[in-house]
Amino acid sequence: MSTAEATIQKRPNFIGKILLQAFLIIVAIIQIYPLIWLAFFSLKDNGEIFSGDVLGLPKKFLWSNYAKALSDGNVLTYFVNSVWVTVVTIFIVLILASMTGYAITRMKWKLSNVTMTVILLGMMVPIHAALLPLFMVLKNLKMLNTYWSLIIPYVAFGIPLAVFILGSFFKGVPREMEESAVIDGCGIYRTFFYIILPLVKPALATVAIFTFLSSWNELMFAVTFINNTAYQTLTVGMMSMVGTYITQWGIIGAGLMISTIPTIIIYLLLSKQVQKSMIAGAVKG
């Protein structure tokens, strides 16, 4: 084959790669632009927002919108409450789901398959279908207007998916790892925490992200179970700000931007682990 023929064959592949990269860049811009627009929106005043130039750069960057949102809008209190509820929920879900998944998939006992089936049935129940029963239970236990009125339901509805994800990863861990640990004198807990868990970090990261998103963005439970401003989360706080700052949309945009930052941070920190999880799941499949 001559050099000219080889060049002709390579040219379509080169053009195809350029077109694919251009397409992916356009998709990335479309996906990222709403976040950029929100950042610009949060730095404007009402006059500029309603002047018709909603998509453009702010003529004057009003960083005071963030200060007003944190102080006058109580966004800082809502933010701390959301962080506390979400962090505790993620921690409890990871501990309970990892132990449950390990016990079901790695230990031999009669009702392991039945237990897994019962737990996975929880994925079929819509979270808001339990709104009224949960309200009555929490009211009788005098747990309304507390952090636990949100943490307990979030944990309960987060465990089924977490057990499903972690259980599939535990099945792929070679038995020789546990046998070697036992020979070296490790007990069941030491084997679990020091040998098995480090091997399933991608799955733990995936569970953490799913649990974070479901807890951080949840509104119905938060607005139903908590009326005290001192315990309200960001979703409820943003909803209440629409009435309080109906003419100050820049402050509301600043609050929305603040509530979006943790999601971006979580993605940046755990995205590689989630990618490894997806790749491992594809290989196993």
PDB file of C-alpha atoms in Angstrom:
ATOM      1  CA  MET A   1       0.000   0.000   0.000  1.00  0.00           C
ATOM      2  CA  SER A   2       1.370   3.365  -1.010  1.00  0.00           C
ATOM      3  CA  THR A   3       1.726   6.346   1.283  1.00  0.00           C
ATOM      4  CA  ALA A   4      -1.015   8.234  -0.583  1.00  0.00           C
ATOM      5  CA  GLU A   5      -3.515   5.368  -0.113  1.00  0.00           C
ATOM      6  CA  ALA A   6      -2.695   5.132   3.607  1.00  0.00           C
ATOM      7  CA  THR A   7      -3.214   8.874   3.969  1.00  0.00           C
ATOM      8  CA  ILE A   8      -6.620   8.652   2.254  1.00  0.00           C
ATOM      9  CA  GLN A   9      -7.717   5.843   4.615  1.00  0.00           C
ATOM     10  CA  LYS A  10      -6.603   7.730   7.732  1.00  0.00           C
ATOM     11  CA  ARG A  11      -8.311  10.971   6.691  1.00  0.00           C
ATOM     12  CA  PRO A  12     -11.929   9.761   7.333  1.00  0.00           C
ATOM     13  CA  ASN A  13     -10.923   8.514  10.797  1.00  0.00           C
ATOM     14  CA  PHE A  14      -9.289  11.858  11.569  1.00  0.00           C
ATOM     15  CA  ILE A  15     -12.332  13.807  10.371  1.00  0.00           C
ATOM     16  CA  GLY A  16     -14.619  11.514  12.374  1.00  0.00           C
ATOM     17  CA  LYS A  17     -12.636  12.122  15.568  1.00  0.00           C
ATOM     18  CA  ILE A  18     -12.795  15.889  15.042  1.00  0.00           C
ATOM     19  CA  LEU A  19     -16.565  15.773  14.494  1.00  0.00           C
ATOM     20  CA  LEU A  20     -17.015  13.588  17.576  1.00  0.00           C
ATOM     21  CA  GLN A  21     -14.928  15.928  19.733  1.00  0.00           C
ATOM     22  CA  ALA A  22     -16.828  18.965  18.439  1.00  0.00           C
ATOM     23  CA  PHE A  23     -20.132  17.243  19.232  1.00  0.00           C
ATOM     24  CA  LEU A  24     -18.978  16.349  22.758  1.00  0.00           C
ATOM     25  CA  ILE A  25     -17.791  19.924  23.357  1.00  0.00           C
ATOM     26  CA  ILE A  26     -21.216  21.257  22.318  1.00  0.00           C
ATOM     27  CA  VAL A  27     -22.965  18.769  24.622  1.00  0.00           C
ATOM     28  CA  ALA A  28     -20.644  19.746  27.497  1.00  0.00           C
ATOM     29  CA  ILE A  29     -21.378  23.449  26.974  1.00  0.00           C
ATOM     30  CA  ILE A  30     -25.127  22.764  26.932  1.00  0.00           C
ATOM     31  CA  GLN A  31     -24.839  20.766  30.170  1.00  0.00           C
ATOM     32  CA  ILE A  32     -22.632  23.288  31.984  1.00  0.00           C
ATOM     33  CA  TYR A  33     -24.317  26.489  30.803  1.00  0.00           C
ATOM     34  CA  PRO A  34     -27.276  26.359  33.273  1.00  0.00           C
ATOM     35  CA  LEU A  35     -24.760  26.441  36.127  1.00  0.00           C
ATOM     36  CA  ILE A  36     -22.932  29.378  34.528  1.00  0.00           C
ATOM     37  CA  TRP A  37     -26.257  31.157  33.982  1.00  0.00           C
ATOM     38  CA  LEU A  38     -27.181  30.627  37.646  1.00  0.00           C
ATOM     39  CA  ALA A  39     -23.847  32.125  38.710  1.00  0.00           C
ATOM     40  CA  PHE A  40     -24.493  35.224  36.563  1.00  0.00           C
ATOM     41  CA  PHE A  41     -28.108  35.405  37.745  1.00  0.00           C
ATOM     42  CA  SER A  42     -27.023  35.402  41.397  1.00  0.00           C
ATOM     43  CA  LEU A  43     -24.865  38.499  40.831  1.00  0.00           C
ATOM     44  CA  LYS A  44     -27.589  40.710  39.347  1.00  0.00           C
ATOM     45  CA  ASP A  45     -30.312  42.915  40.762  1.00  0.00           C
ATOM     46  CA  ASN A  46     -33.975  42.890  39.751  1.00  0.00           C
ATOM     47  CA  GLY A  47     -33.560  45.819  37.383  1.00  0.00           C
ATOM     48  CA  GLU A  48     -30.955  43.976  35.343  1.00  0.00           C
ATOM     49  CA  ILE A  49     -32.769  40.636  35.514  1.00  0.00           C
ATOM     50  CA  PHE A  50     -36.021  42.072  34.160  1.00  0.00           C
ATOM     51  CA  SER A  51     -34.346  44.387  31.651  1.00  0.00           C
ATOM     52  CA  GLY A  52     -34.284  41.634  29.040  1.00  0.00           C
ATOM     53  CA  ASP A  53     -30.584  40.739  29.340  1.00  0.00           C
ATOM     54  CA  VAL A  54     -31.125  37.634  31.451  1.00  0.00           C
ATOM     55  CA  LEU A  55     -28.449  35.536  29.737  1.00  0.00           C
ATOM     56  CA  GLY A  56     -25.640  38.094  29.642  1.00  0.00           C
ATOM     57  CA  LEU A  57     -22.871  39.001  32.039  1.00  0.00           C
ATOM     58  CA  PRO A  58     -23.795  41.180  35.026  1.00  0.00           C
ATOM     59  CA  LYS A  59     -23.062  44.856  34.472  1.00  0.00           C
ATOM     60  CA  LYS A  60     -22.109  45.065  38.127  1.00  0.00           C
ATOM     61  CA  PHE A  61     -21.166  42.012  40.165  1.00  0.00           C
ATOM     62  CA  LEU A  62     -23.344  42.182  43.295  1.00  0.00           C
ATOM     63  CA  TRP A  63     -21.441  39.946  45.691  1.00  0.00           C
ATOM     64  CA  SER A  64     -23.613  41.451  48.415  1.00  0.00           C
ATOM     65  CA  ASN A  65     -26.387  39.086  47.264  1.00  0.00           C
ATOM     66  CA  TYR A  66     -24.463  36.206  48.843  1.00  0.00           C
ATOM     67  CA  ALA A  67     -23.966  38.089  52.095  1.00  0.00           C
ATOM     68  CA  LYS A  68     -27.668  38.926  52.269  1.00  0.00           C
ATOM     69  CA  ALA A  69     -28.633  35.338  51.458  1.00  0.00           C
ATOM     70  CA  LEU A  70     -26.409  33.989  54.235  1.00  0.00           C
ATOM     71  CA  SER A  71     -27.530  36.521  56.838  1.00  0.00           C
ATOM     72  CA  ASP A  72     -31.005  37.847  56.039  1.00  0.00           C
ATOM     73  CA  GLY A  73     -32.165  34.704  54.240  1.00  0.00           C
ATOM     74  CA  ASN A  74     -30.840  32.277  56.907  1.00  0.00           C
ATOM     75  CA  VAL A  75     -29.161  30.275  54.141  1.00  0.00           C
ATOM     76  CA  LEU A  76     -26.206  29.539  56.415  1.00  0.00           C
ATOM     77  CA  THR A  77     -28.509  27.878  58.960  1.00  0.00           C
ATOM     78  CA  TYR A  78     -30.291  25.887  56.243  1.00  0.00           C
ATOM     79  CA  PHE A  79     -26.941  24.905  54.751  1.00  0.00           C
ATOM     80  CA  VAL A  80     -25.559  23.614  58.059  1.00  0.00           C
ATOM     81  CA  ASN A  81     -28.753  21.654  58.689  1.00  0.00           C
ATOM     82  CA  SER A  82     -28.607  20.048  55.233  1.00  0.00           C
ATOM     83  CA  VAL A  83     -24.941  19.165  55.655  1.00  0.00           C
ATOM     84  CA  TRP A  84     -25.560  17.585  59.059  1.00  0.00           C
ATOM     85  CA  VAL A  85     -28.569  15.539  57.933  1.00  0.00           C
ATOM     86  CA  THR A  86     -26.868  14.405  54.716  1.00  0.00           C
ATOM     87  CA  VAL A  87     -23.527  13.477  56.294  1.00  0.00           C
ATOM     88  CA  VAL A  88     -25.143  11.456  59.092  1.00  0.00           C
ATOM     89  CA  THR A  89     -27.441   9.743  56.567  1.00  0.00           C
ATOM     90  CA  ILE A  90     -24.549   8.787  54.289  1.00  0.00           C
ATOM     91  CA  PHE A  91     -22.478   7.475  57.204  1.00  0.00           C
ATOM     92  CA  ILE A  92     -25.298   5.311  58.598  1.00  0.00           C
ATOM     93  CA  VAL A  93     -26.279   4.000  55.159  1.00  0.00           C
ATOM     94  CA  LEU A  94     -22.698   3.029  54.309  1.00  0.00           C
ATOM     95  CA  ILE A  95     -22.171   1.231  57.625  1.00  0.00           C
ATOM     96  CA  LEU A  96     -25.491  -0.640  57.697  1.00  0.00           C
ATOM     97  CA  ALA A  97     -25.638  -1.441  53.977  1.00  0.00           C
ATOM     98  CA  SER A  98     -22.034  -2.655  53.774  1.00  0.00           C
ATOM     99  CA  MET A  99     -22.448  -4.919  56.797  1.00  0.00           C
ATOM    100  CA  THR A 100     -25.786  -6.225  55.534  1.00  0.00           C
ATOM    101  CA  GLY A 101     -24.521  -6.830  52.013  1.00  0.00           C
ATOM    102  CA  TYR A 102     -21.442  -8.603  53.326  1.00  0.00           C
ATOM    103  CA  ALA A 103     -23.461 -10.819  55.663  1.00  0.00           C
ATOM    104  CA  ILE A 104     -25.895 -11.799  52.911  1.00  0.00           C
ATOM    105  CA  THR A 105     -23.422 -12.427  50.095  1.00  0.00           C
ATOM    106  CA  ARG A 106     -20.345 -13.780  51.935  1.00  0.00           C
ATOM    107  CA  MET A 107     -21.792 -15.733  54.862  1.00  0.00           C
ATOM    108  CA  LYS A 108     -23.677 -19.019  54.553  1.00  0.00           C
ATOM    109  CA  TRP A 109     -27.023 -19.106  56.344  1.00  0.00           C
ATOM    110  CA  LYS A 110     -30.467 -20.389  55.374  1.00  0.00           C
ATOM    111  CA  LEU A 111     -32.467 -17.196  54.960  1.00  0.00           C
ATOM    112  CA  SER A 112     -29.841 -15.098  53.188  1.00  0.00           C
ATOM    113  CA  ASN A 113     -31.635 -15.088  49.812  1.00  0.00           C
ATOM    114  CA  VAL A 114     -35.001 -14.387  51.440  1.00  0.00           C
ATOM    115  CA  THR A 115     -33.487 -11.518  53.417  1.00  0.00           C
ATOM    116  CA  MET A 116     -31.974 -10.008  50.286  1.00  0.00           C
ATOM    117  CA  THR A 117     -35.323 -10.258  48.491  1.00  0.00           C
ATOM    118  CA  VAL A 118     -37.170  -8.554  51.344  1.00  0.00           C
ATOM    119  CA  ILE A 119     -34.607  -5.732  51.471  1.00  0.00           C
ATOM    120  CA  LEU A 120     -34.710  -5.210  47.701  1.00  0.00           C
ATOM    121  CA  LEU A 121     -38.512  -4.987  47.819  1.00  0.00           C
ATOM    122  CA  GLY A 122     -37.914  -1.629  49.493  1.00  0.00           C
ATOM    123  CA  MET A 123     -36.727  -0.301  46.115  1.00  0.00           C
ATOM    124  CA  MET A 124     -40.236  -0.814  44.744  1.00  0.00           C
ATOM    125  CA  VAL A 125     -41.895   1.433  47.338  1.00  0.00           C
ATOM    126  CA  PRO A 126     -42.016   5.125  46.325  1.00  0.00           C
ATOM    127  CA  ILE A 127     -40.473   7.230  49.068  1.00  0.00           C
ATOM    128  CA  HIS A 128     -43.459   9.577  49.298  1.00  0.00           C
ATOM    129  CA  ALA A 129     -45.972   6.714  49.536  1.00  0.00           C
ATOM    130  CA  ALA A 130     -44.915   6.389  53.175  1.00  0.00           C
ATOM    131  CA  LEU A 131     -45.444  10.085  53.937  1.00  0.00           C
ATOM    132  CA  LEU A 132     -48.620   9.762  56.031  1.00  0.00           C
ATOM    133  CA  PRO A 133     -47.624   6.614  57.991  1.00  0.00           C
ATOM    134  CA  LEU A 134     -44.219   8.105  58.747  1.00  0.00           C
ATOM    135  CA  PHE A 135     -45.799  11.347  59.910  1.00  0.00           C
ATOM    136  CA  MET A 136     -48.074   9.483  62.328  1.00  0.00           C
ATOM    137  CA  VAL A 137     -45.212   7.346  63.675  1.00  0.00           C
ATOM    138  CA  LEU A 138     -42.879  10.305  64.139  1.00  0.00           C
ATOM    139  CA  LYS A 139     -45.651  12.310  65.773  1.00  0.00           C
ATOM    140  CA  ASN A 140     -46.396   9.518  68.269  1.00  0.00           C
ATOM    141  CA  LEU A 141     -42.683   9.192  69.019  1.00  0.00           C
ATOM    142  CA  LYS A 142     -42.443  12.994  69.420  1.00  0.00           C
ATOM    143  CA  MET A 143     -39.662  13.155  66.826  1.00  0.00           C
ATOM    144  CA  LEU A 144     -41.152  15.837  64.567  1.00  0.00           C
ATOM    145  CA  ASN A 145     -39.057  19.006  64.225  1.00  0.00           C
ATOM    146  CA  THR A 146     -35.837  17.083  64.874  1.00  0.00           C
ATOM    147  CA  TYR A 147     -32.985  16.026  62.621  1.00  0.00           C
ATOM    148  CA  TRP A 148     -33.875  12.368  63.175  1.00  0.00           C
ATOM    149  CA  SER A 149     -37.295  12.869  61.585  1.00  0.00           C
ATOM    150  CA  LEU A 150     -35.398  13.218  58.288  1.00  0.00           C
ATOM    151  CA  ILE A 151     -32.369  11.005  58.911  1.00  0.00           C
ATOM    152  CA  ILE A 152     -34.341   7.864  59.791  1.00  0.00           C
ATOM    153  CA  PRO A 153     -36.560   7.878  56.639  1.00  0.00           C
ATOM    154  CA  TYR A 154     -33.613   8.795  54.420  1.00  0.00           C
ATOM    155  CA  VAL A 155     -31.592   5.890  55.819  1.00  0.00           C
ATOM    156  CA  ALA A 156     -34.498   3.465  55.511  1.00  0.00           C
ATOM    157  CA  PHE A 157     -35.102   4.308  51.855  1.00  0.00           C
ATOM    158  CA  GLY A 158     -31.383   4.467  51.024  1.00  0.00           C
ATOM    159  CA  ILE A 159     -30.426   1.025  52.339  1.00  0.00           C
ATOM    160  CA  PRO A 160     -32.119  -1.169  49.649  1.00  0.00           C
ATOM    161  CA  LEU A 161     -30.247   0.393  46.720  1.00  0.00           C
ATOM    162  CA  ALA A 162     -27.023   0.502  48.745  1.00  0.00           C
ATOM    163  CA  VAL A 163     -27.284  -3.202  49.643  1.00  0.00           C
ATOM    164  CA  PHE A 164     -27.980  -4.040  46.000  1.00  0.00           C
ATOM    165  CA  ILE A 165     -24.879  -2.170  44.765  1.00  0.00           C
ATOM    166  CA  LEU A 166     -22.520  -3.308  47.508  1.00  0.00           C
ATOM    167  CA  GLY A 167     -23.786  -6.898  47.443  1.00  0.00           C
ATOM    168  CA  SER A 168     -22.948  -7.247  43.751  1.00  0.00           C
ATOM    169  CA  PHE A 169     -19.409  -6.024  44.434  1.00  0.00           C
ATOM    170  CA  PHE A 170     -18.918  -8.295  47.447  1.00  0.00           C
ATOM    171  CA  LYS A 171     -19.763 -11.286  45.260  1.00  0.00           C
ATOM    172  CA  GLY A 172     -16.829 -10.435  43.017  1.00  0.00           C
ATOM    173  CA  VAL A 173     -14.247 -10.427  45.816  1.00  0.00           C
ATOM    174  CA  PRO A 174     -12.182 -13.649  45.727  1.00  0.00           C
ATOM    175  CA  ARG A 175     -12.693 -15.979  48.681  1.00  0.00           C
ATOM    176  CA  GLU A 176      -8.926 -16.342  48.947  1.00  0.00           C
ATOM    177  CA  MET A 177      -8.718 -12.816  50.368  1.00  0.00           C
ATOM    178  CA  GLU A 178     -10.749 -13.797  53.416  1.00  0.00           C
ATOM    179  CA  GLU A 179      -9.000 -17.143  53.765  1.00  0.00           C
ATOM    180  CA  SER A 180      -5.598 -15.433  53.809  1.00  0.00           C
ATOM    181  CA  ALA A 181      -6.828 -12.951  56.404  1.00  0.00           C
ATOM    182  CA  VAL A 182      -8.101 -15.748  58.658  1.00  0.00           C
ATOM    183  CA  ILE A 183      -4.797 -17.605  58.352  1.00  0.00           C
ATOM    184  CA  ASP A 184      -3.005 -14.405  59.418  1.00  0.00           C
ATOM    185  CA  GLY A 185      -5.186 -14.265  62.520  1.00  0.00           C
ATOM    186  CA  CYS A 186      -7.786 -11.644  61.487  1.00  0.00           C
ATOM    187  CA  GLY A 187     -11.245 -11.862  62.985  1.00  0.00           C
ATOM    188  CA  ILE A 188     -14.469 -11.237  61.082  1.00  0.00           C
ATOM    189  CA  TYR A 189     -14.615  -7.510  61.853  1.00  0.00           C
ATOM    190  CA  ARG A 190     -10.961  -6.878  61.094  1.00  0.00           C
ATOM    191  CA  THR A 191     -11.277  -8.812  57.851  1.00  0.00           C
ATOM    192  CA  PHE A 192     -14.335  -6.786  56.887  1.00  0.00           C
ATOM    193  CA  PHE A 193     -13.001  -3.328  57.709  1.00  0.00           C
ATOM    194  CA  TYR A 194      -9.332  -3.752  56.705  1.00  0.00           C
ATOM    195  CA  ILE A 195      -9.498  -6.269  53.836  1.00  0.00           C
ATOM    196  CA  ILE A 196     -12.912  -6.246  52.183  1.00  0.00           C
ATOM    197  CA  LEU A 197     -14.061  -2.614  52.421  1.00  0.00           C
ATOM    198  CA  PRO A 198     -10.898  -1.163  50.786  1.00  0.00           C
ATOM    199  CA  LEU A 199     -11.544  -3.435  47.794  1.00  0.00           C
ATOM    200  CA  VAL A 200     -15.016  -1.990  47.187  1.00  0.00           C
ATOM    201  CA  LYS A 201     -14.204   1.733  47.446  1.00  0.00           C
ATOM    202  CA  PRO A 202     -15.761   2.465  44.015  1.00  0.00           C
ATOM    203  CA  ALA A 203     -19.044   0.927  45.179  1.00  0.00           C
ATOM    204  CA  LEU A 204     -18.924   2.902  48.432  1.00  0.00           C
ATOM    205  CA  ALA A 205     -18.393   6.109  46.443  1.00  0.00           C
ATOM    206  CA  THR A 206     -21.339   5.272  44.188  1.00  0.00           C
ATOM    207  CA  VAL A 207     -23.600   4.627  47.177  1.00  0.00           C
ATOM    208  CA  ALA A 208     -22.399   7.846  48.821  1.00  0.00           C
ATOM    209  CA  ILE A 209     -23.279   9.914  45.737  1.00  0.00           C
ATOM    210  CA  PHE A 210     -26.731   8.365  45.303  1.00  0.00           C
ATOM    211  CA  THR A 211     -27.490   8.799  49.000  1.00  0.00           C
ATOM    212  CA  PHE A 212     -26.203  12.378  48.937  1.00  0.00           C
ATOM    213  CA  LEU A 213     -28.374  13.361  45.978  1.00  0.00           C
ATOM    214  CA  SER A 214     -31.528  11.772  47.385  1.00  0.00           C
ATOM    215  CA  SER A 215     -31.032  13.372  50.827  1.00  0.00           C
ATOM    216  CA  TRP A 216     -29.714  16.779  49.748  1.00  0.00           C
ATOM    217  CA  ASN A 217     -32.486  17.416  47.202  1.00  0.00           C
ATOM    218  CA  GLU A 218     -35.424  15.875  49.093  1.00  0.00           C
ATOM    219  CA  LEU A 219     -38.293  18.295  49.771  1.00  0.00           C
ATOM    220  CA  MET A 220     -41.516  16.494  50.674  1.00  0.00           C
ATOM    221  CA  PHE A 221     -40.323  14.931  53.946  1.00  0.00           C
ATOM    222  CA  ALA A 222     -38.403  18.073  54.894  1.00  0.00           C
ATOM    223  CA  VAL A 223     -41.376  20.381  54.456  1.00  0.00           C
ATOM    224  CA  THR A 224     -43.805  17.973  56.169  1.00  0.00           C
ATOM    225  CA  PHE A 225     -41.824  16.780  59.185  1.00  0.00           C
ATOM    226  CA  ILE A 226     -40.078  20.049  60.126  1.00  0.00           C
ATOM    227  CA  ASN A 227     -41.757  23.396  60.766  1.00  0.00           C
ATOM    228  CA  ASN A 228     -39.094  24.882  63.030  1.00  0.00           C
ATOM    229  CA  THR A 229     -36.777  27.207  61.100  1.00  0.00           C
ATOM    230  CA  ALA A 230     -33.841  26.101  63.246  1.00  0.00           C
ATOM    231  CA  TYR A 231     -34.033  22.571  61.754  1.00  0.00           C
ATOM    232  CA  GLN A 232     -35.145  23.276  58.191  1.00  0.00           C
ATOM    233  CA  THR A 233     -32.923  22.208  55.291  1.00  0.00           C
ATOM    234  CA  LEU A 234     -31.916  24.089  52.153  1.00  0.00           C
ATOM    235  CA  THR A 235     -34.768  22.817  49.982  1.00  0.00           C
ATOM    236  CA  VAL A 236     -37.361  24.166  52.418  1.00  0.00           C
ATOM    237  CA  GLY A 237     -35.329  27.342  52.968  1.00  0.00           C
ATOM    238  CA  MET A 238     -35.170  28.096  49.238  1.00  0.00           C
ATOM    239  CA  MET A 239     -38.911  27.595  48.952  1.00  0.00           C
ATOM    240  CA  SER A 240     -39.576  29.976  51.835  1.00  0.00           C
ATOM    241  CA  MET A 241     -37.240  32.603  50.361  1.00  0.00           C
ATOM    242  CA  VAL A 242     -39.435  32.904  47.279  1.00  0.00           C
ATOM    243  CA  GLY A 243     -42.130  34.394  49.462  1.00  0.00           C
ATOM    244  CA  THR A 244     -39.803  36.449  51.632  1.00  0.00           C
ATOM    245  CA  TYR A 245     -37.669  37.846  48.805  1.00  0.00           C
ATOM    246  CA  ILE A 246     -40.198  37.846  46.002  1.00  0.00           C
ATOM    247  CA  THR A 247     -38.707  41.066  44.590  1.00  0.00           C
ATOM    248  CA  GLN A 248     -35.056  40.139  45.167  1.00  0.00           C
ATOM    249  CA  TRP A 249     -34.384  37.316  42.750  1.00  0.00           C
ATOM    250  CA  GLY A 250     -30.639  37.859  42.860  1.00  0.00           C
ATOM    251  CA  ILE A 251     -30.582  36.862  46.533  1.00  0.00           C
ATOM    252  CA  ILE A 252     -32.625  33.756  45.745  1.00  0.00           C
ATOM    253  CA  GLY A 253     -30.171  32.925  42.949  1.00  0.00           C
ATOM    254  CA  ALA A 254     -27.288  33.315  45.410  1.00  0.00           C
ATOM    255  CA  GLY A 255     -28.985  30.865  47.766  1.00  0.00           C
ATOM    256  CA  LEU A 256     -29.490  28.378  44.937  1.00  0.00           C
ATOM    257  CA  MET A 257     -25.853  28.723  43.937  1.00  0.00           C
ATOM    258  CA  ILE A 258     -24.727  28.047  47.511  1.00  0.00           C
ATOM    259  CA  SER A 259     -26.900  24.933  47.623  1.00  0.00           C
ATOM    260  CA  THR A 260     -25.379  23.707  44.344  1.00  0.00           C
ATOM    261  CA  ILE A 261     -21.724  23.996  45.413  1.00  0.00           C
ATOM    262  CA  PRO A 262     -21.658  20.832  47.622  1.00  0.00           C
ATOM    263  CA  THR A 263     -23.004  18.748  44.727  1.00  0.00           C
ATOM    264  CA  ILE A 264     -20.182  19.977  42.495  1.00  0.00           C
ATOM    265  CA  ILE A 265     -17.586  19.260  45.192  1.00  0.00           C
ATOM    266  CA  ILE A 266     -18.932  15.744  45.773  1.00  0.00           C
ATOM    267  CA  TYR A 267     -18.807  15.058  42.038  1.00  0.00           C
ATOM    268  CA  LEU A 268     -15.233  16.291  41.703  1.00  0.00           C
ATOM    269  CA  LEU A 269     -14.070  14.233  44.681  1.00  0.00           C
ATOM    270  CA  LEU A 270     -15.833  10.965  43.858  1.00  0.00           C
ATOM    271  CA  SER A 271     -16.266  10.984  40.073  1.00  0.00           C
ATOM    272  CA  LYS A 272     -13.203   8.785  39.436  1.00  0.00           C
ATOM    273  CA  GLN A 273     -14.402   6.211  41.958  1.00  0.00           C
ATOM    274  CA  VAL A 274     -17.846   6.129  40.337  1.00  0.00           C
ATOM    275  CA  GLN A 275     -16.280   5.658  36.902  1.00  0.00           C
ATOM    276  CA  LYS A 276     -14.287   2.716  38.259  1.00  0.00           C
ATOM    277  CA  SER A 277     -17.503   1.318  39.698  1.00  0.00           C
ATOM    278  CA  MET A 278     -19.301   1.562  36.353  1.00  0.00           C
ATOM    279  CA  ILE A 279     -16.380  -0.035  34.507  1.00  0.00           C
ATOM    280  CA  ALA A 280     -16.140  -2.868  37.049  1.00  0.00           C
ATOM    281  CA  GLY A 281     -19.896  -3.455  36.795  1.00  0.00           C
ATOM    282  CA  ALA A 282     -19.694  -3.561  32.983  1.00  0.00           C
ATOM    283  CA  VAL A 283     -16.813  -6.057  33.070  1.00  0.00           C
ATOM    284  CA  LYS A 284     -18.669  -8.283  35.542  1.00  0.00           C
ATOM    285  CA  GLY A 285     -21.801  -8.140  33.429  1.00  0.00           C
TER     286      GLY A 285
END
